[in-house]
PDB file of C-alpha atoms in Angstrom:
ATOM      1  CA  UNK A 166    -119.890 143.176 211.641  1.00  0.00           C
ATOM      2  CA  UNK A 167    -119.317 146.469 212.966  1.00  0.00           C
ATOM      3  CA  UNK A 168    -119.236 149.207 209.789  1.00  0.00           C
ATOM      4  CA  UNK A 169    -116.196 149.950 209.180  1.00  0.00           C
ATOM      5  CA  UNK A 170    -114.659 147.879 211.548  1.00  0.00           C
ATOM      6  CA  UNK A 171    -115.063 144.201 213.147  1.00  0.00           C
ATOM      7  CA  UNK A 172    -113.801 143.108 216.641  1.00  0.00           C
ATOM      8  CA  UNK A 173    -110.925 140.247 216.893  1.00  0.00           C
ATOM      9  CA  UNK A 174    -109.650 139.140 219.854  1.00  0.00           C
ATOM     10  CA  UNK A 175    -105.927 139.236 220.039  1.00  0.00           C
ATOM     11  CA  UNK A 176    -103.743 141.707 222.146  1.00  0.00           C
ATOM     12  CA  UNK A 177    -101.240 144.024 221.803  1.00  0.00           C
ATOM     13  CA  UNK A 178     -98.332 144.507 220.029  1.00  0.00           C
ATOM     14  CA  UNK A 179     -99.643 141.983 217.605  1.00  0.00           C
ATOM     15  CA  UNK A 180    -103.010 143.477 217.228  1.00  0.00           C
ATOM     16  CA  UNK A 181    -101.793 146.477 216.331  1.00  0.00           C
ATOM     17  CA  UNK A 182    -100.233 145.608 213.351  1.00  0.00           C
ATOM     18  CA  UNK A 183    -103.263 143.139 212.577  1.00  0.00           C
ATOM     19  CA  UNK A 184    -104.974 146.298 212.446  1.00  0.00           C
ATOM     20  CA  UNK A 185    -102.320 148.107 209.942  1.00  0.00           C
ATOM     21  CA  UNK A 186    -102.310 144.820 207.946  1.00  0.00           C
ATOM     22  CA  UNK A 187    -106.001 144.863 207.308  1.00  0.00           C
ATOM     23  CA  UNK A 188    -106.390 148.942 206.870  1.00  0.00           C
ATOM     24  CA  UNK A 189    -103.333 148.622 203.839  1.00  0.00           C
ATOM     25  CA  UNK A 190    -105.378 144.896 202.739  1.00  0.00           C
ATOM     26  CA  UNK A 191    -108.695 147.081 202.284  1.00  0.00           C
ATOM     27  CA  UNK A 192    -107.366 150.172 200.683  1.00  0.00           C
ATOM     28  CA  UNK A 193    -105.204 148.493 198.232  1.00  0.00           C
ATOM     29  CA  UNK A 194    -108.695 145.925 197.329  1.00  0.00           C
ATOM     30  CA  UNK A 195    -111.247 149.177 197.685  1.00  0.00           C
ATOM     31  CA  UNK A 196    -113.383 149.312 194.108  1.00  0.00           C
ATOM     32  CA  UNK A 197    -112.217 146.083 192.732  1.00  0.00           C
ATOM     33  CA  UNK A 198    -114.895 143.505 191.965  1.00  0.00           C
ATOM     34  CA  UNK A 199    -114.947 140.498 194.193  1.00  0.00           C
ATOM     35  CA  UNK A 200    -112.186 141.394 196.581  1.00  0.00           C
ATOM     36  CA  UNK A 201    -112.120 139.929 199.857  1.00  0.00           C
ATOM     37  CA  UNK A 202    -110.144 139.668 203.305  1.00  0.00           C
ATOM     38  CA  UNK A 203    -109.262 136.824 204.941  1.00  0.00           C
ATOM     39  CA  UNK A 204    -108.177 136.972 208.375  1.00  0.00           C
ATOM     40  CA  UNK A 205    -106.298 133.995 209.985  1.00  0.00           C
ATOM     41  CA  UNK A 206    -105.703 133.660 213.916  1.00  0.00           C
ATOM     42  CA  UNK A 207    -104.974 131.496 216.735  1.00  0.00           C
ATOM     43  CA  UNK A 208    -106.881 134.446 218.923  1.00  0.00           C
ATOM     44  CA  UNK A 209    -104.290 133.926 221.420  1.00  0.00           C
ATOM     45  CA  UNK A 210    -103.856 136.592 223.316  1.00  0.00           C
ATOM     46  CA  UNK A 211    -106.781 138.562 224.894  1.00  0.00           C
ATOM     47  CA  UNK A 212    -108.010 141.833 224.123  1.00  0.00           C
ATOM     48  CA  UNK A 213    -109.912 142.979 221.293  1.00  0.00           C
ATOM     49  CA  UNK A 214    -108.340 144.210 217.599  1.00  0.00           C
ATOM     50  CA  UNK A 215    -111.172 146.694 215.968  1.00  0.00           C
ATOM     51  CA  UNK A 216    -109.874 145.366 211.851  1.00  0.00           C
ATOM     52  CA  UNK A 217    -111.371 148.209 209.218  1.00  0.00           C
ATOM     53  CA  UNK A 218    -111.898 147.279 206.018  1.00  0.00           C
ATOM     54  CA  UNK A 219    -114.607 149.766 204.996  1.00  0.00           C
ATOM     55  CA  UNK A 220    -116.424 148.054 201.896  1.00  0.00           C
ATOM     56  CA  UNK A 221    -114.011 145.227 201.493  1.00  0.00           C
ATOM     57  CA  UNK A 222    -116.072 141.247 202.792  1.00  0.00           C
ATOM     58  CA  UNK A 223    -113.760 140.695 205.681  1.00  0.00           C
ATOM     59  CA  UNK A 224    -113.746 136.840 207.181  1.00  0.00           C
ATOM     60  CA  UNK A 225    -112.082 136.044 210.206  1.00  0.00           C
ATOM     61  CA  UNK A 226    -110.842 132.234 210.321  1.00  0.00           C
ATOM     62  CA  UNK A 227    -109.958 131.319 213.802  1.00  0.00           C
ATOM     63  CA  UNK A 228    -107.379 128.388 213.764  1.00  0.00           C
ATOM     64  CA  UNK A 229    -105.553 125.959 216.423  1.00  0.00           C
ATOM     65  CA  UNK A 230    -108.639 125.582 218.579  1.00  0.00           C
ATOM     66  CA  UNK A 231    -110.474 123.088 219.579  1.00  0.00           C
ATOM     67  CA  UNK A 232    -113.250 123.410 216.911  1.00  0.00           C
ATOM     68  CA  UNK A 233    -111.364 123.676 213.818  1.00  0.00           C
ATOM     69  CA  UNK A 234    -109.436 120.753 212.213  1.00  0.00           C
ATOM     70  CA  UNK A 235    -106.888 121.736 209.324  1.00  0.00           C
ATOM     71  CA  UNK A 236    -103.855 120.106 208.003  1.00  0.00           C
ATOM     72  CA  UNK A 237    -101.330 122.346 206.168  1.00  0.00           C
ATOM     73  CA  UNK A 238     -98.042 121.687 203.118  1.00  0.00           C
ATOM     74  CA  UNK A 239     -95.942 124.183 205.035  1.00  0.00           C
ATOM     75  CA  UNK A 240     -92.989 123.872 203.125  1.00  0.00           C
ATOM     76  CA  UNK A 241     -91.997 121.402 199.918  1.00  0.00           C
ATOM     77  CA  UNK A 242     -88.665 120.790 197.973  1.00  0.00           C
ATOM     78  CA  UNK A 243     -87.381 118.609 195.336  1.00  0.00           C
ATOM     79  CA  UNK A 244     -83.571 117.371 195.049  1.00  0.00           C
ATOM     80  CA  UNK A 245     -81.822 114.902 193.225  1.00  0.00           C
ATOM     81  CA  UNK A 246     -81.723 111.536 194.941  1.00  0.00           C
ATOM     82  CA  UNK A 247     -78.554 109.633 195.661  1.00  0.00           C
ATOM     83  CA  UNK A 248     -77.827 106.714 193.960  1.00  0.00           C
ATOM     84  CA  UNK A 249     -78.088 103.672 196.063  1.00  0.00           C
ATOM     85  CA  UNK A 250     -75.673 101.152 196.977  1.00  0.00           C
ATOM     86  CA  UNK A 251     -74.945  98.459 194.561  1.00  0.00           C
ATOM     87  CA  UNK A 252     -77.300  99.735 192.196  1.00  0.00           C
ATOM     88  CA  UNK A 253     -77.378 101.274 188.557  1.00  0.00           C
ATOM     89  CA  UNK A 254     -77.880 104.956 189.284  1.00  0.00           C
ATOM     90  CA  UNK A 255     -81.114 106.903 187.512  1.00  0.00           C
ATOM     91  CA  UNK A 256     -80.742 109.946 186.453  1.00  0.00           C
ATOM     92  CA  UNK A 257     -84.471 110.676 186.942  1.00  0.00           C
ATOM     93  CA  UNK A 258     -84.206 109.827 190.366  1.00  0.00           C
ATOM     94  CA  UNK A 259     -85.771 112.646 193.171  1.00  0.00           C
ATOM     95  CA  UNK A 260     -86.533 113.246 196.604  1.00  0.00           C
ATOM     96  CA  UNK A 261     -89.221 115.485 197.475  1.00  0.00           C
ATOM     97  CA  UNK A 262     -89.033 116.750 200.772  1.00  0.00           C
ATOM     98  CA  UNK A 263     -92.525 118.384 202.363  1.00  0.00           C
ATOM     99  CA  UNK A 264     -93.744 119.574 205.952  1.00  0.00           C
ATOM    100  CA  UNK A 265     -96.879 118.995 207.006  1.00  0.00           C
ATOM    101  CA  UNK A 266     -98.366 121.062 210.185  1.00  0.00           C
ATOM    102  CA  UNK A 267    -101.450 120.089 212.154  1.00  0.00           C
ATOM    103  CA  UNK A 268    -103.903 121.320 213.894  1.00  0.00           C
ATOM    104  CA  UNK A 269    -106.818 119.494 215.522  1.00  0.00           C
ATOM    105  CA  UNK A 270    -108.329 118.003 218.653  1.00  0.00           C
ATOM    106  CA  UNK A 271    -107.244 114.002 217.782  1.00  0.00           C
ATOM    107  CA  UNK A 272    -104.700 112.707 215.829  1.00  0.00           C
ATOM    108  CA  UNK A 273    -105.487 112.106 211.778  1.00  0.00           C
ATOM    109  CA  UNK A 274    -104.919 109.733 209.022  1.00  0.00           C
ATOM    110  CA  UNK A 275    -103.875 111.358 205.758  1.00  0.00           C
ATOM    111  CA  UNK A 276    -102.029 110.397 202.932  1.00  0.00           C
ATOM    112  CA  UNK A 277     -99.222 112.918 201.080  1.00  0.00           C
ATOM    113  CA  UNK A 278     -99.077 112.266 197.366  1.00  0.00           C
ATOM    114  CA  UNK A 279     -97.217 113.101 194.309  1.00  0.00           C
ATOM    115  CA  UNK A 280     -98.110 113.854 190.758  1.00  0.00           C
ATOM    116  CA  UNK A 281     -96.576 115.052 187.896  1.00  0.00           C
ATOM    117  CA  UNK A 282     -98.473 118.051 187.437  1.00  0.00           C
ATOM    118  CA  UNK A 283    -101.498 117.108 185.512  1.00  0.00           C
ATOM    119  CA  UNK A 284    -101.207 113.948 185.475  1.00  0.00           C
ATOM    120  CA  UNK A 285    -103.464 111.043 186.998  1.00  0.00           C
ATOM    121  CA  UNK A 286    -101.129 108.453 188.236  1.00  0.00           C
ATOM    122  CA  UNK A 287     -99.537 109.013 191.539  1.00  0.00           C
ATOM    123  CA  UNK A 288     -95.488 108.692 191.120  1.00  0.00           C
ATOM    124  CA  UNK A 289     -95.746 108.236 195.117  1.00  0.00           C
ATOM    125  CA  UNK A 290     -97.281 108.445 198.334  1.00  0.00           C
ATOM    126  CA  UNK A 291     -97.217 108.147 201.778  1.00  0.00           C
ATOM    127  CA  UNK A 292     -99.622 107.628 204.290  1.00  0.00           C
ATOM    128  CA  UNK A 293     -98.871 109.741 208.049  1.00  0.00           C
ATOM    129  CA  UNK A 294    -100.898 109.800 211.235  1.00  0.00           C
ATOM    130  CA  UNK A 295    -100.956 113.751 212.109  1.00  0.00           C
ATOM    131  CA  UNK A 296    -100.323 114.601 215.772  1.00  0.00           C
ATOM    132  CA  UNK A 297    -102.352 117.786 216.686  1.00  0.00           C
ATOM    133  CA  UNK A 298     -99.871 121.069 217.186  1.00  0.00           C
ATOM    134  CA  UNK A 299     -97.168 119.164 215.854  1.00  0.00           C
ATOM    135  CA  UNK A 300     -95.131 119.457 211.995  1.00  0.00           C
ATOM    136  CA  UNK A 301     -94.376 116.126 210.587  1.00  0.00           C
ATOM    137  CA  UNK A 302     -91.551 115.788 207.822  1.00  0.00           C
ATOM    138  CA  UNK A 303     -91.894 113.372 204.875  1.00  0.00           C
ATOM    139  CA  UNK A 304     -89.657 112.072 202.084  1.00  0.00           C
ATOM    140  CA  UNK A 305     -90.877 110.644 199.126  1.00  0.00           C
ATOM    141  CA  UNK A 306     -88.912 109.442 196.228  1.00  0.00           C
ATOM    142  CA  UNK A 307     -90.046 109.138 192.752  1.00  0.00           C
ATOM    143  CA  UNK A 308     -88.694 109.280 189.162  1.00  0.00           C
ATOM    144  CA  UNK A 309     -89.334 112.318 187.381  1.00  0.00           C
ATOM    145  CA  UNK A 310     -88.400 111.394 183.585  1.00  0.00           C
ATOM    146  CA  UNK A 311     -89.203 114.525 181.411  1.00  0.00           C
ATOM    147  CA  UNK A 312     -91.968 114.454 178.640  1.00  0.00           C
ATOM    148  CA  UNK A 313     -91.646 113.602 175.092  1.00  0.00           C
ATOM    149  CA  UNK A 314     -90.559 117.270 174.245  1.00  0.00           C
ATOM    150  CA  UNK A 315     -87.730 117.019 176.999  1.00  0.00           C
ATOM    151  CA  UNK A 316     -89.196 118.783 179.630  1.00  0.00           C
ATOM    152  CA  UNK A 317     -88.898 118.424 182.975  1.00  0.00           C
ATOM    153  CA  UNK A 318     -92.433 118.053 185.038  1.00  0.00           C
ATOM    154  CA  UNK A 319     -93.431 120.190 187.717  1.00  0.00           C
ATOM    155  CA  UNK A 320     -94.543 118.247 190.627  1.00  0.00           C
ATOM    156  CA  UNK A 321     -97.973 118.486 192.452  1.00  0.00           C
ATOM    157  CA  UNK A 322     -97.926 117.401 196.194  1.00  0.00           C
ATOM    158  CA  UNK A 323    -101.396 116.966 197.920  1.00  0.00           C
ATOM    159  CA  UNK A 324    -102.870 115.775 200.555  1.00  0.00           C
ATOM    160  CA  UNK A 325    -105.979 113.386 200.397  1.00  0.00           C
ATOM    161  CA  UNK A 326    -107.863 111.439 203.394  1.00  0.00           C
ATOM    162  CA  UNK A 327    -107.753 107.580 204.151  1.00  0.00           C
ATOM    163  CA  UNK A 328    -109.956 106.781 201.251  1.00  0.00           C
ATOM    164  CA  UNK A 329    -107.739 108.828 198.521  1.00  0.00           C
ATOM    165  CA  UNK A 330    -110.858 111.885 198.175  1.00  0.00           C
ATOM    166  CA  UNK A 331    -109.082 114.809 198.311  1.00  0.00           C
ATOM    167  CA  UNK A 332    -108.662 116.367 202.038  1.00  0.00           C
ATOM    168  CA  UNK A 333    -111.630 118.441 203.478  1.00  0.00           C
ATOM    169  CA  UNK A 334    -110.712 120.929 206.627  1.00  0.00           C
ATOM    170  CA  UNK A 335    -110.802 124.385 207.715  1.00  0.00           C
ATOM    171  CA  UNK A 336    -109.087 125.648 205.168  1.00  0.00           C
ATOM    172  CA  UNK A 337    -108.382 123.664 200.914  1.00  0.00           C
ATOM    173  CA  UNK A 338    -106.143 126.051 199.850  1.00  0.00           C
ATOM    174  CA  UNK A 339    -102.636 124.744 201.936  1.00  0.00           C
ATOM    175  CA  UNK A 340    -103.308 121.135 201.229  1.00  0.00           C
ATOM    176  CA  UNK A 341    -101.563 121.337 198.152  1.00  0.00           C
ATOM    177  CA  UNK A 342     -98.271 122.544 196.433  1.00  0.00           C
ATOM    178  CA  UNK A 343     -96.154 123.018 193.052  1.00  0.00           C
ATOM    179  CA  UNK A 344     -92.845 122.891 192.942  1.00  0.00           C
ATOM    180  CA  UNK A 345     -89.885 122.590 190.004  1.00  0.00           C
ATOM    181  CA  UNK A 346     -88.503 119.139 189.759  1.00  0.00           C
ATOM    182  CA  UNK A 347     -84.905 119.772 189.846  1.00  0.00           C
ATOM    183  CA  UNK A 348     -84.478 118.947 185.984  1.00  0.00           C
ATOM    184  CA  UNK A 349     -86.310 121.976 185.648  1.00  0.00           C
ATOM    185  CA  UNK A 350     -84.177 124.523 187.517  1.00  0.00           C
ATOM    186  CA  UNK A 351     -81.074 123.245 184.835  1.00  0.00           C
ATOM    187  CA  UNK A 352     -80.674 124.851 181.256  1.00  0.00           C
ATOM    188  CA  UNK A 353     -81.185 122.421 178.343  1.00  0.00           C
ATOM    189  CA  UNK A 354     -78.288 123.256 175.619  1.00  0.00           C
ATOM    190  CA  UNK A 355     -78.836 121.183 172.459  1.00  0.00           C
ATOM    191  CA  UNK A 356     -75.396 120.519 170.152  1.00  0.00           C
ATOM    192  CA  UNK A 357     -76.775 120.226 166.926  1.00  0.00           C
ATOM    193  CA  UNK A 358     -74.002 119.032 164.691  1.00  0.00           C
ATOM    194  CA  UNK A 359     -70.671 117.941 164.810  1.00  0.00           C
ATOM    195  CA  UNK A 360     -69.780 120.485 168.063  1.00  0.00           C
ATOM    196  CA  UNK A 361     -66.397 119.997 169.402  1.00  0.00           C
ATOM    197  CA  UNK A 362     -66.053 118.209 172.301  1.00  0.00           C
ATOM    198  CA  UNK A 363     -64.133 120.721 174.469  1.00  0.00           C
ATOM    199  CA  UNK A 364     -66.973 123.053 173.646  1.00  0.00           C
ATOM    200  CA  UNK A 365     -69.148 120.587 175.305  1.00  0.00           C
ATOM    201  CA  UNK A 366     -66.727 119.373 177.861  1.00  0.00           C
ATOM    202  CA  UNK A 367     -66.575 123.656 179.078  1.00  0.00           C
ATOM    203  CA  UNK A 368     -70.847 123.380 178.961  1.00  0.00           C
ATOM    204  CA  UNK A 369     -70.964 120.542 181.058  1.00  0.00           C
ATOM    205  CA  UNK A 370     -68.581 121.853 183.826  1.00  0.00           C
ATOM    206  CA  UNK A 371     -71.607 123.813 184.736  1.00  0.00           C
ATOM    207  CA  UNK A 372     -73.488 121.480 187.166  1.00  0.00           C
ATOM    208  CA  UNK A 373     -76.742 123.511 185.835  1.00  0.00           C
ATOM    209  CA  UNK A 374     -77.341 122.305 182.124  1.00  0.00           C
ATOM    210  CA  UNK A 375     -78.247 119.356 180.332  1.00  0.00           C
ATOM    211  CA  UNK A 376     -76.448 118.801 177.352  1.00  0.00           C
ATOM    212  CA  UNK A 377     -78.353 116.997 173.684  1.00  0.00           C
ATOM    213  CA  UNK A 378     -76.944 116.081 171.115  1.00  0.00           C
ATOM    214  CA  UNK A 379     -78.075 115.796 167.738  1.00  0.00           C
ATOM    215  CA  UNK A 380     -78.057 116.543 163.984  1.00  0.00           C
ATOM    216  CA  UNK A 381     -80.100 118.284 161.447  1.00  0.00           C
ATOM    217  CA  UNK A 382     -80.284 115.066 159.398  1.00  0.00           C
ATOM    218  CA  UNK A 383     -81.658 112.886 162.668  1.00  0.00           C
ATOM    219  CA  UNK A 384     -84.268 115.795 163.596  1.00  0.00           C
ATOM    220  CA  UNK A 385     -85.536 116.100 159.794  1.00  0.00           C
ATOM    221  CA  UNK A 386     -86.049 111.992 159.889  1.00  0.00           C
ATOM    222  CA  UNK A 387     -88.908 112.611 162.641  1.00  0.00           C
ATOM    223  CA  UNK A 388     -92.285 113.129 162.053  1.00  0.00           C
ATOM    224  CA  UNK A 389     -93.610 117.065 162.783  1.00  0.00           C
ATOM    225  CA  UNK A 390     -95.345 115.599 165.390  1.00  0.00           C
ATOM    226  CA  UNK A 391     -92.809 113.969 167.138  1.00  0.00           C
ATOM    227  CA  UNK A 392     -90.447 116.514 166.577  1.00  0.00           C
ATOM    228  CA  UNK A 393     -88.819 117.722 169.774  1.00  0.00           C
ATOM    229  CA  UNK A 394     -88.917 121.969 170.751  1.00  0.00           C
ATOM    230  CA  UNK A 395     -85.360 123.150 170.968  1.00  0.00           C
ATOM    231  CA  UNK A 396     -86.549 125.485 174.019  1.00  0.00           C
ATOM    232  CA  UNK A 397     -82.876 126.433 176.017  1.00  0.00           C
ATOM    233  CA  UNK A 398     -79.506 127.467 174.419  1.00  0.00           C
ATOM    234  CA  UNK A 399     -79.106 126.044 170.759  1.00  0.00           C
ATOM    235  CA  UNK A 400     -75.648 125.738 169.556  1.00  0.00           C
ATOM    236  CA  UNK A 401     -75.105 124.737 165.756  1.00  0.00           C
ATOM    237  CA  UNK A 402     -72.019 123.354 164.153  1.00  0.00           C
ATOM    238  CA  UNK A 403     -71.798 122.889 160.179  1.00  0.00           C
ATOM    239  CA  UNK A 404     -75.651 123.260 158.565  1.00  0.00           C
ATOM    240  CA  UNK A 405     -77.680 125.261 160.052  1.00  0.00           C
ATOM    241  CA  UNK A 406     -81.558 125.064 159.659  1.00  0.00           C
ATOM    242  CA  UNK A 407     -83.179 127.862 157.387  1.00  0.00           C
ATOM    243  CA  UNK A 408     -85.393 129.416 160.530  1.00  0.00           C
ATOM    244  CA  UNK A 409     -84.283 129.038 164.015  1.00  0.00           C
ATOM    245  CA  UNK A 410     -86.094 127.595 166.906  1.00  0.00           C
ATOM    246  CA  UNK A 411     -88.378 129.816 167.881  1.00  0.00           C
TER     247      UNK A 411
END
């Protein structure tokens, strides 16, 4: 390394705002304790980029070469899945959507799971053969059925190698993602009590909520424990409790 500055190869225009990139990078990190700069490239194009980053560790990561193998979640979704033909439709039902992108010298075996986030059990997975330079687009479809407090999980997608061990290559941090099941993008709105029905009937023609219904009398019946967390938009008809939800 070259104090302040270290040599990339890469040409211009494109170098020269690698260079701005890594000046604002190392300013913005200067005096902060374990601050770093990572610098990722396909080193393209030739010429030579001088990157300063004064007293900030600067790495330079060449990908898409030869030498380095890495296999990337580019992009992820989650939407609710159809029902399918001729059978009873679940409301749990989703299909997660991801992009993986390759790069490598051979083709790879790796398999694309799916986990409720911290959770053991896979809710599905998918094995893929990688083509090098190429994005390959999966669908999985799992059921996503919320916890016993009624909330919808957040999903963990990862990628792991042909014996399930999670996926070693150039770079750990893209072979995994966490994204909102689509439960989880909807407001929960509780009816606690005898609510009119054309109140609910206006909630529900918002395609974003999920309506409960319940009572005072049915929640006091359950053990503390068990108990579910009114966490949304709480509407109370007749008795109200003595402290509301927090």
């Amino acid at each position: 390394m070259r104090s302040p500055s270290r040599g990339c190869r890469g040409g211009s225009p494109g170098g020269r705002g690698l260079e701005a990139a890594t000046a604002l990078a190392a300013e913005r990190l200067a005096g902060r304790a374990g601050g770093r700069i990572v610098v990722l490239t396909d080193a393209a194009a030739d010429g030579e980029v001088a990157l300063a980053a004064a007293d900030v560790p600067l790495t330079i990561e060449r990908l898409a070469s030869a030498e380095v193998e890495n296999a990337a979640l580019v992009d992820a979704a989650a939407h609710p899945a159809p029902a399918e033909p001729g059978r009873p439709g679940d409301p749990d039902a989703t299909e997660l959507f991801a992009r993986v992108r390759y790069v490598g010298a051979a083709p790879r075996d790796v398999f694309l799971e799916a986990r409720a986030l911290g959770q053991d059990r896979p809710l599905a997975s998918r094995r893929l053969t990688l083509q090098p330079g190429e994005a390959t687009r999966v669908v999985l479809r799992a059921s996503l059925a919320p916890d016993d407090q009624g909330r919808a999980p957040l999903v963990e997608l990862a990628l792991r190698d042909a014996q399930g061990a999670p996926l070693r290559d150039a770079l750990d941090l893209d072979d995994r993602l966490v994204i909102p099941s689509p439960a989880a993008r909807r407001l929960s709105v509780f009816l606690v009590g005898p609510v009119p029905t054309s109140l609910e009937r206006a909630i529900l023609a918002d395609g974003h909520v999920e309506v409960f219904r319940t009572d005072l009398a049915r929640l006091a019946e359950l053990p503390e424990e068990a108990r579910p967390t009114l966490e949304g938009f709480v509407v109370y008809a007749g008795a109200v409790p003595d402290e509301p939800p927090p």
